[in-house]
Structures are given as C-alpha cells and as structure tokens.
Amino acid sequence: MTQLRTKIAGLGFYVPDNVVTNDDLSKVMDTNDQWIRERTGIEERRYVTRFKDTPSTMGTEAAKIAMERANVGPEDIDFVIFATLSPDYYFPGGGVLVQRQLGLGHCGALDVRNQCSGFVYGLSVADQYIRTGTYKNILLIGAEAHSPGIDFSTRGRDVTVIFGDGAGAAILQPTTEEGKGVLTTHLHADGNYAEKLAFMNPGSHSGVFTGQDDIFPKTDPYASLMITPQMVETGQHYPNMDGQFVFKNAVKRFPEVIGEALQATGLSVKDIDLLVPHQANLRIAQFVQKILQLSDDKVYNNIQKYGNTTAASIPIALCEAWEKGLVKEGDLVCLAAFGSGFTWASALIRW
Ligand code: UT7
C-alpha cells in the first residue's frame, strides 16, 4: 500500500502594521535598546492594532494566504487546528472563531495549548490524521496577541520586551511522493516546571500549586477566585517567567529533540538544509546553532523584526523563509521548539 505522508501545501503569515521599537518601549518602562538587542537580538516587534486585530482575526488572514497558495477553498478544509496561549476568549477556543470567519462549514476545530511548541504539536496531530487518510486538507494556525496582556511597567520588563504579536498558517495535505513530506515529529513535556513560565491568573487554580494565598479572598465563599482585586493590585494577572531557568533548559532541549528526530530518520545534522527554530531569543538560537555546528545560512531567524510570537513564531519564520526562496523542493527542513510547560518538540520535513 502506498504510504501517505503530510506535505505543507501552502503557507501564509500576518503581522499587524503597528511596529513597536525598543526605543518606544524605553519611553514607558526602564529599559533600553542596547539591553534588549544584546540579551535577545530583538530590534522591534508588532503589536495588534487595538479593537481590530485578535489572534483569530490574524490567524484568519494568515489562513487566507495559505489557502490561496494551496489552491483550496473554504469548502475543502476538513479540520482546523489552532494553537495559541493568548486566545480571543477564555472559551470557546480560537479554532471555531477562525472557522466562522472563513465560513468553513461544520468541520472539526481543535485548540492546542502548548505555547511555544504549539505549532509543532499541532503539526504532529495533523500528521496522524493525514497519514491515516482521515483528512485531506487541514488548516493549522499558530497565532498570538501578547500585547493586550503584558505588563508595560518596569516590573514586567523582562517578559514584555521579548514578546510580539502575529500569526502563521499552513495547509496540510497528503502526499504519496516518495520520501517527501513530514518524516517524523517528536513531542515532550515536563510539567514540573509549569510555573517557570506561566500566565496563571485568571485561572481556576486557587493557589493550590503555588501556595500563593494573599491574592484570594477568604471570607466570602462565593467570591470569584478567577480574577480578584488583589491579583490586579499586585500585578499577578500578568505572565511571569524565570528567564535564566528557561534559557538554560531551552539550550539543552533544542539540540536534544533535534537529535532525536535525526536519529529516528537515520539522518544527520549535515543533512539539514534549514533549521527553523522557535524564535524565543536570538541568543538561544545562536547557542543551538553553535552546538549543532550549523552554518549561518542553515538557520532562519527573524526575531529581530517580530520578537517572540510564541505559537506563531515557527509558521511566520517558515513562511518568510519560503517566500525568500530559502526552502526549496527536496530540502530537509527541521522545526524545533521549546517553551512554557515546559514543552518541547521537533519535526523533520522533506520539502
Ligand atoms: O519562548 C520561550 C520564552 N522565553 C524565553 O525563551 C526566555 C529565555 N530567557 C531569556 O531570554 C533571558 O533570560 C532574558 C532575555 C529574559 C533576560 O536576560 P538575562 O540575561 O537572563 O537577564 P537577567 O534576567 O539575568 O537580568 C539581568 C539584569 C537584571 O538587573 P540586575 O539584577 O542585574 O540589576 C534585570 O533586572 O537585567 C535587568 N533587566 C532588564 N534591564 C533592562 C531585565 N529585563 C530588563 C529589560 N531592560 N527589559
């Protein structure tokens, strides 16, 4: 029987028009262009235009481009996978909002909550459906709007300067072309470090894991535990991150999970034509590049322009690299991600 594999039939990305430079940020918090460039490589990022762009609207725009390039219409899409950590609504998820905006009919819509690894996790899920012949056109989106939910006071500067907004999308289809398509995917997680990079409030945890007591009202049995005045007063309704700890784990897990994918396919680092790492921090990508001994032309980075767009970063970077002609027929493309969860993942694709 002919083996079905998953190919990327179309890619698209959308970033908002609103460019925010490091100097812009230094006007509202105690930071500066030099610190941000040196520690992260970021020069500017995009922020949603308020009251216009959301993760699902940006995902929809990216999807329209990917669909046109794959030559598929709304009636052809038989499954949606939407990855984000910054959803339009707490529920329902962004998948159904995209479905509505694109007029996709009643296909299934799945939301993925794996943060920076969301796109690769989504790709892995899609790959299973395509290989089994279940679906023929899957729309996979990674989209984030961080800027509405980060702390623009100096208190939040370590997190805030890193993140940017945007969306990327891919149309995934079956292929029977010998040796082509998604060759392998590898997913990992370690929930022991769930709170090392997290956006916990609003949430239903009521301090059970953190011992955090002071932000919950104790006397009123019906008071909201999801969002409380104390949370807002102390800024605990913003994301928090132990940057150095995340960094140390990232530089370990990226090479590890890339090595795992290579080993599973009997390939070696020398076979990689392009590595598209999650754009967490340029220093992390450079570290990984050094460990793997990859030349500059084999690693694609665009964090300088967009910041860290979490689940959107890989599809944005992959699409941009493809648009620049850096992804060619027959190339071996490696995707790799690490982030909150912790979760980490890799994929190898023969284009
Ligand atoms: O997708 C995964 C998402 N996250 C990551 O991948 C994050 C990984 N970690 C990182 O990227 C880095 O740890 C950061 C960029 C977040 C921070 O860089 P760092 O070199 O680890 O700096 P640090 O946290 O050790 O802070 C050094 C100093 C501190 O001041 P003191 O204590 O030395 O006086 C910070 O308060 O830099 C200060 N600082 C800043 N200064 C100016 C922290 N953030 C800023 C800022 N501007 N934005």
mmCIF file of N, CA, C and O and ligand atoms in Angstrom, residues 25 29-36 38-42 85 115-117 154-163 197 241-248 250 254 278-284 303 308-311 313 337-340 342, ligand 1:
data_model
loop_
_atom_site.group_PDB
_atom_site.id
_atom_site.type_symbol
_atom_site.label_atom_id
_atom_site.label_comp_id
_atom_site.label_asym_id
_atom_site.label_seq_id
_atom_site.Cartn_x
_atom_site.Cartn_y
_atom_site.Cartn_z
ATOM 1 N N LEU A 25 9.543 51.246 23.664
ATOM 2 C CA LEU A 25 9.319 50.627 24.979
ATOM 3 C C LEU A 25 10.059 51.376 26.079
ATOM 4 O O LEU A 25 9.576 51.476 27.212
ATOM 5 N N MET A 29 8.901 52.188 30.122
ATOM 6 C CA MET A 29 9.481 51.383 31.217
ATOM 7 C C MET A 29 10.989 51.590 31.237
ATOM 8 O O MET A 29 11.570 52.096 30.258
ATOM 9 N N ASP A 30 11.610 51.157 32.309
ATOM 10 C CA ASP A 30 13.054 51.329 32.429
ATOM 11 C C ASP A 30 13.762 50.207 31.663
ATOM 12 O O ASP A 30 14.063 49.138 32.203
ATOM 13 N N THR A 31 13.970 50.455 30.379
ATOM 14 C CA THR A 31 14.720 49.515 29.542
ATOM 15 C C THR A 31 15.426 50.338 28.475
ATOM 16 O O THR A 31 15.280 51.550 28.425
ATOM 17 N N ASN A 32 16.198 49.686 27.650
ATOM 18 C CA ASN A 32 16.851 50.432 26.574
ATOM 19 C C ASN A 32 17.192 49.509 25.414
ATOM 20 O O ASN A 32 17.270 48.289 25.570
ATOM 21 N N ASP A 33 17.381 50.151 24.273
ATOM 22 C CA ASP A 33 17.624 49.417 23.024
ATOM 23 C C ASP A 33 18.834 48.486 23.152
ATOM 24 O O ASP A 33 18.788 47.327 22.728
ATOM 25 N N GLN A 34 19.897 48.992 23.757
ATOM 26 C CA GLN A 34 21.129 48.188 23.859
ATOM 27 C C GLN A 34 20.899 46.901 24.667
ATOM 28 O O GLN A 34 21.296 45.812 24.253
ATOM 29 N N TRP A 35 20.218 47.036 25.807
ATOM 30 C CA TRP A 35 19.965 45.852 26.654
ATOM 31 C C TRP A 35 19.147 44.833 25.861
ATOM 32 O O TRP A 35 19.478 43.643 25.828
ATOM 33 N N ILE A 36 18.102 45.292 25.218
ATOM 34 C CA ILE A 36 17.207 44.352 24.529
ATOM 35 C C ILE A 36 17.948 43.670 23.375
ATOM 36 O O ILE A 36 17.877 42.444 23.203
ATOM 37 N N GLU A 38 21.229 43.248 22.958
ATOM 38 C CA GLU A 38 22.309 42.372 23.431
ATOM 39 C C GLU A 38 21.788 41.074 24.033
ATOM 40 O O GLU A 38 22.351 40.005 23.821
ATOM 41 N N ARG A 39 20.710 41.166 24.808
ATOM 42 C CA ARG A 39 20.221 39.966 25.517
ATOM 43 C C ARG A 39 19.284 39.111 24.678
ATOM 44 O O ARG A 39 19.105 37.940 24.975
ATOM 45 N N THR A 40 18.618 39.744 23.678
ATOM 46 C CA THR A 40 17.583 38.981 22.961
ATOM 47 C C THR A 40 17.710 39.020 21.443
ATOM 48 O O THR A 40 17.107 38.207 20.752
ATOM 49 N N GLY A 41 18.435 39.992 20.921
ATOM 50 C CA GLY A 41 18.537 40.167 19.458
ATOM 51 C C GLY A 41 17.356 40.931 18.871
ATOM 52 O O GLY A 41 17.352 41.255 17.682
ATOM 53 N N ILE A 42 16.375 41.249 19.696
ATOM 54 C CA ILE A 42 15.159 41.889 19.163
ATOM 55 C C ILE A 42 15.385 43.389 18.924
ATOM 56 O O ILE A 42 15.944 44.084 19.774
ATOM 57 N N LEU A 85 -1.507 30.799 23.044
ATOM 58 C CA LEU A 85 -1.578 30.911 24.507
ATOM 59 C C LEU A 85 -2.312 32.182 24.894
ATOM 60 O O LEU A 85 -2.480 32.490 26.066
ATOM 61 N N GLN A 115 1.753 26.461 23.914
ATOM 62 C CA GLN A 115 2.601 27.641 23.904
ATOM 63 C C GLN A 115 3.610 27.625 22.753
ATOM 64 O O GLN A 115 3.248 27.367 21.625
ATOM 65 N N CYS A 116 4.894 27.794 23.068
ATOM 66 C CA CYS A 116 5.905 27.923 22.006
ATOM 67 C C CYS A 116 5.979 26.686 21.119
ATOM 68 O O CYS A 116 6.379 26.761 19.963
ATOM 69 N N SER A 117 5.612 25.535 21.662
ATOM 70 C CA SER A 117 5.661 24.293 20.876
ATOM 71 C C SER A 117 4.336 24.022 20.167
ATOM 72 O O SER A 117 4.178 22.976 19.533
ATOM 73 N N THR A 154 7.830 48.853 34.572
ATOM 74 C CA THR A 154 9.188 48.293 34.688
ATOM 75 C C THR A 154 9.170 46.908 35.347
ATOM 76 O O THR A 154 9.983 46.047 35.015
ATOM 77 N N ARG A 155 8.202 46.687 36.212
ATOM 78 C CA ARG A 155 8.051 45.380 36.866
ATOM 79 C C ARG A 155 8.026 44.222 35.858
ATOM 80 O O ARG A 155 8.566 43.160 36.106
ATOM 81 N N GLY A 156 7.408 44.460 34.702
ATOM 82 C CA GLY A 156 7.238 43.357 33.737
ATOM 83 C C GLY A 156 8.213 43.383 32.590
ATOM 84 O O GLY A 156 8.053 42.654 31.605
ATOM 85 N N ARG A 157 9.288 44.177 32.700
ATOM 86 C CA ARG A 157 10.129 44.433 31.523
ATOM 87 C C ARG A 157 10.817 43.192 30.968
ATOM 88 O O ARG A 157 11.042 43.098 29.764
ATOM 89 N N ASP A 158 11.192 42.241 31.839
ATOM 90 C CA ASP A 158 11.917 41.067 31.333
ATOM 91 C C ASP A 158 11.043 40.271 30.353
ATOM 92 O O ASP A 158 11.517 39.785 29.323
ATOM 93 N N VAL A 159 9.753 40.184 30.655
ATOM 94 C CA VAL A 159 8.818 39.455 29.788
ATOM 95 C C VAL A 159 8.386 40.332 28.611
ATOM 96 O O VAL A 159 8.423 39.912 27.452
ATOM 97 N N THR A 160 8.023 41.553 28.921
ATOM 98 C CA THR A 160 7.351 42.408 27.932
ATOM 99 C C THR A 160 8.212 42.721 26.713
ATOM 100 O O THR A 160 7.715 42.716 25.588
ATOM 101 N N VAL A 161 9.501 42.952 26.925
ATOM 102 C CA VAL A 161 10.335 43.340 25.770
ATOM 103 C C VAL A 161 10.501 42.192 24.769
ATOM 104 O O VAL A 161 10.844 42.422 23.617
ATOM 105 N N ILE A 162 10.263 40.969 25.212
ATOM 106 C CA ILE A 162 10.500 39.807 24.358
ATOM 107 C C ILE A 162 9.365 39.556 23.368
ATOM 108 O O ILE A 162 9.613 39.156 22.227
ATOM 109 N N PHE A 163 8.124 39.777 23.829
ATOM 110 C CA PHE A 163 7.010 39.217 23.058
ATOM 111 C C PHE A 163 6.419 40.163 22.016
ATOM 112 O O PHE A 163 6.382 41.373 22.192
ATOM 113 N N LEU A 197 7.312 29.546 33.564
ATOM 114 C CA LEU A 197 6.918 30.477 32.503
ATOM 115 C C LEU A 197 5.427 30.278 32.334
ATOM 116 O O LEU A 197 4.987 29.289 31.743
ATOM 117 N N MET A 241 7.988 34.863 34.358
ATOM 118 C CA MET A 241 8.984 33.992 33.730
ATOM 119 C C MET A 241 10.281 34.031 34.523
ATOM 120 O O MET A 241 10.743 35.101 34.917
ATOM 121 N N ASP A 242 10.848 32.861 34.747
ATOM 122 C CA ASP A 242 12.203 32.777 35.292
ATOM 123 C C ASP A 242 13.125 32.640 34.072
ATOM 124 O O ASP A 242 13.424 31.540 33.617
ATOM 125 N N GLY A 243 13.510 33.800 33.532
ATOM 126 C CA GLY A 243 14.201 33.853 32.236
ATOM 127 C C GLY A 243 15.446 32.979 32.160
ATOM 128 O O GLY A 243 15.631 32.233 31.198
ATOM 129 N N GLN A 244 16.287 33.067 33.185
ATOM 130 C CA GLN A 244 17.547 32.310 33.125
ATOM 131 C C GLN A 244 17.293 30.805 33.156
ATOM 132 O O GLN A 244 17.976 30.033 32.474
ATOM 133 N N PHE A 245 16.313 30.416 33.953
ATOM 134 C CA PHE A 245 15.992 28.988 34.056
ATOM 135 C C PHE A 245 15.442 28.477 32.722
ATOM 136 O O PHE A 245 15.813 27.399 32.247
ATOM 137 N N VAL A 246 14.579 29.286 32.114
ATOM 138 C CA VAL A 246 14.015 28.908 30.805
ATOM 139 C C VAL A 246 15.147 28.806 29.777
ATOM 140 O O VAL A 246 15.223 27.846 29.008
ATOM 141 N N PHE A 247 16.023 29.787 29.797
ATOM 142 C CA PHE A 247 17.145 29.819 28.849
ATOM 143 C C PHE A 247 17.987 28.538 28.959
ATOM 144 O O PHE A 247 18.266 27.870 27.960
ATOM 145 N N LYS A 248 18.361 28.191 30.183
ATOM 146 C CA LYS A 248 19.229 27.014 30.402
ATOM 147 C C LYS A 248 18.563 25.733 29.906
ATOM 148 O O LYS A 248 19.216 24.859 29.338
ATOM 149 N N ALA A 250 16.167 25.581 27.613
ATOM 150 C CA ALA A 250 15.971 25.668 26.163
ATOM 151 C C ALA A 250 17.221 25.200 25.419
ATOM 152 O O ALA A 250 17.120 24.390 24.484
ATOM 153 N N PHE A 254 16.572 21.964 22.912
ATOM 154 C CA PHE A 254 16.560 22.131 21.448
ATOM 155 C C PHE A 254 17.467 21.100 20.763
ATOM 156 O O PHE A 254 16.990 20.322 19.928
ATOM 157 N N HIS A 278 11.968 27.810 16.948
ATOM 158 C CA HIS A 278 11.060 28.769 17.594
ATOM 159 C C HIS A 278 11.878 29.999 17.959
ATOM 160 O O HIS A 278 12.984 29.880 18.505
ATOM 161 N N GLN A 279 11.337 31.162 17.659
ATOM 162 C CA GLN A 279 12.073 32.414 17.872
ATOM 163 C C GLN A 279 11.879 32.902 19.304
ATOM 164 O O GLN A 279 11.086 33.809 19.577
ATOM 165 N N ALA A 280 12.601 32.264 20.220
ATOM 166 C CA ALA A 280 12.456 32.587 21.641
ATOM 167 C C ALA A 280 13.349 33.758 22.010
ATOM 168 O O ALA A 280 12.927 34.691 22.700
ATOM 169 N N ASN A 281 14.579 33.671 21.548
ATOM 170 C CA ASN A 281 15.614 34.636 21.886
ATOM 171 C C ASN A 281 16.736 34.330 20.900
ATOM 172 O O ASN A 281 17.116 33.166 20.737
ATOM 173 N N LEU A 282 17.271 35.350 20.239
ATOM 174 C CA LEU A 282 18.311 35.102 19.228
ATOM 175 C C LEU A 282 19.509 34.386 19.848
ATOM 176 O O LEU A 282 20.141 33.540 19.222
ATOM 177 N N ARG A 283 19.808 34.700 21.122
ATOM 178 C CA ARG A 283 20.947 34.056 21.803
ATOM 179 C C ARG A 283 20.712 32.548 21.935
ATOM 180 O O ARG A 283 21.642 31.756 21.814
ATOM 181 N N ILE A 284 19.471 32.160 22.164
ATOM 182 C CA ILE A 284 19.166 30.727 22.279
ATOM 183 C C ILE A 284 19.399 30.068 20.920
ATOM 184 O O ILE A 284 20.068 29.035 20.819
ATOM 185 N N ILE A 303 13.512 36.937 14.636
ATOM 186 C CA ILE A 303 13.084 37.521 15.910
ATOM 187 C C ILE A 303 13.440 39.011 15.978
ATOM 188 O O ILE A 303 12.773 39.781 16.659
ATOM 189 N N ASN A 308 9.334 37.532 20.002
ATOM 190 C CA ASN A 308 8.921 36.142 20.219
ATOM 191 C C ASN A 308 7.395 36.082 20.094
ATOM 192 O O ASN A 308 6.687 36.632 20.937
ATOM 193 N N THR A 309 6.934 35.427 19.054
ATOM 194 C CA THR A 309 5.479 35.354 18.835
ATOM 195 C C THR A 309 4.940 33.969 19.202
ATOM 196 O O THR A 309 3.924 33.516 18.664
ATOM 197 N N THR A 310 5.637 33.284 20.102
ATOM 198 C CA THR A 310 5.179 32.016 20.686
ATOM 199 C C THR A 310 4.686 31.036 19.614
ATOM 200 O O THR A 310 5.454 30.662 18.754
ATOM 201 N N ALA A 311 3.420 30.628 19.658
ATOM 202 C CA ALA A 311 2.953 29.590 18.720
ATOM 203 C C ALA A 311 3.009 30.045 17.266
ATOM 204 O O ALA A 311 3.003 29.224 16.344
ATOM 205 N N SER A 313 5.518 31.819 15.988
ATOM 206 C CA SER A 313 6.878 32.149 15.527
ATOM 207 C C SER A 313 7.384 31.183 14.460
ATOM 208 O O SER A 313 7.985 31.601 13.474
ATOM 209 N N ALA A 337 11.102 23.499 18.771
ATOM 210 C CA ALA A 337 10.534 24.492 19.685
ATOM 211 C C ALA A 337 10.759 24.088 21.137
ATOM 212 O O ALA A 337 10.882 22.899 21.457
ATOM 213 N N PHE A 338 10.782 25.110 21.978
ATOM 214 C CA PHE A 338 10.839 24.889 23.431
ATOM 215 C C PHE A 338 10.137 26.057 24.106
ATOM 216 O O PHE A 338 10.300 27.200 23.685
ATOM 217 N N GLY A 339 9.388 25.776 25.140
ATOM 218 C CA GLY A 339 8.775 26.885 25.868
ATOM 219 C C GLY A 339 7.947 26.432 27.046
ATOM 220 O O GLY A 339 8.130 25.327 27.577
ATOM 221 N N SER A 340 7.033 27.301 27.431
ATOM 222 C CA SER A 340 6.220 27.107 28.631
ATOM 223 C C SER A 340 5.601 25.729 28.678
ATOM 224 O O SER A 340 5.153 25.175 27.674
ATOM 225 N N PHE A 342 7.124 22.867 30.968
ATOM 226 C CA PHE A 342 7.823 23.055 29.718
ATOM 227 C C PHE A 342 7.302 22.077 28.677
ATOM 228 O O PHE A 342 6.962 20.933 29.024
HETATM 229 O O1 UT7 B 1 9.576 31.112 24.200
HETATM 230 C C1 UT7 B 1 10.235 30.846 25.382
HETATM 231 C C2 UT7 B 1 10.112 32.132 26.071
HETATM 232 N N1 UT7 B 1 11.110 32.609 26.901
HETATM 233 C C3 UT7 B 1 12.436 32.519 26.720
HETATM 234 O O2 UT7 B 1 12.951 31.870 25.873
HETATM 235 C C4 UT7 B 1 13.221 33.320 27.678
HETATM 236 C C5 UT7 B 1 14.592 32.801 27.919
HETATM 237 N N2 UT7 B 1 15.342 33.759 28.718
HETATM 238 C C6 UT7 B 1 15.784 34.923 28.219
HETATM 239 O O3 UT7 B 1 15.574 35.216 27.068
HETATM 240 C C7 UT7 B 1 16.601 35.793 29.117
HETATM 241 O O4 UT7 B 1 16.734 35.195 30.389
HETATM 242 C C8 UT7 B 1 16.006 37.232 29.279
HETATM 243 C C9 UT7 B 1 16.145 37.986 27.990
HETATM 244 C C10 UT7 B 1 14.553 37.175 29.682
HETATM 245 C C11 UT7 B 1 16.736 38.002 30.357
HETATM 246 O O5 UT7 B 1 18.088 38.065 30.049
HETATM 247 P P1 UT7 B 1 19.163 37.665 31.145
HETATM 248 O O6 UT7 B 1 20.475 37.877 30.516
HETATM 249 O O7 UT7 B 1 18.842 36.304 31.663
HETATM 250 O O8 UT7 B 1 18.938 38.779 32.219
HETATM 251 P P2 UT7 B 1 18.557 38.622 33.768
HETATM 252 O O9 UT7 B 1 17.164 38.171 33.926
HETATM 253 O O10 UT7 B 1 19.641 37.863 34.464
HETATM 254 O O11 UT7 B 1 18.622 40.104 34.238
HETATM 255 C C12 UT7 B 1 19.863 40.862 34.217
HETATM 256 C C13 UT7 B 1 19.568 42.282 34.632
HETATM 257 C C14 UT7 B 1 18.736 42.364 35.909
HETATM 258 O O12 UT7 B 1 19.184 43.503 36.640
HETATM 259 P P3 UT7 B 1 20.216 43.330 37.865
HETATM 260 O O13 UT7 B 1 19.525 42.433 38.850
HETATM 261 O O14 UT7 B 1 21.438 42.702 37.278
HETATM 262 O O15 UT7 B 1 20.406 44.736 38.332
HETATM 263 C C15 UT7 B 1 17.349 42.638 35.412
HETATM 264 O O16 UT7 B 1 16.558 43.339 36.346
HETATM 265 O O17 UT7 B 1 18.801 42.934 33.631
HETATM 266 C C16 UT7 B 1 17.630 43.509 34.212
HETATM 267 N N3 UT7 B 1 16.576 43.504 33.217
HETATM 268 C C17 UT7 B 1 16.430 44.474 32.289
HETATM 269 N N4 UT7 B 1 17.113 45.609 32.073
HETATM 270 C C18 UT7 B 1 16.706 46.374 31.053
HETATM 271 C C19 UT7 B 1 15.614 42.551 32.995
HETATM 272 N N5 UT7 B 1 14.856 42.899 31.962
HETATM 273 C C20 UT7 B 1 15.331 44.084 31.511
HETATM 274 C C21 UT7 B 1 14.967 44.945 30.461
HETATM 275 N N6 UT7 B 1 15.679 46.072 30.264
HETATM 276 N N7 UT7 B 1 13.939 44.659 29.629
#
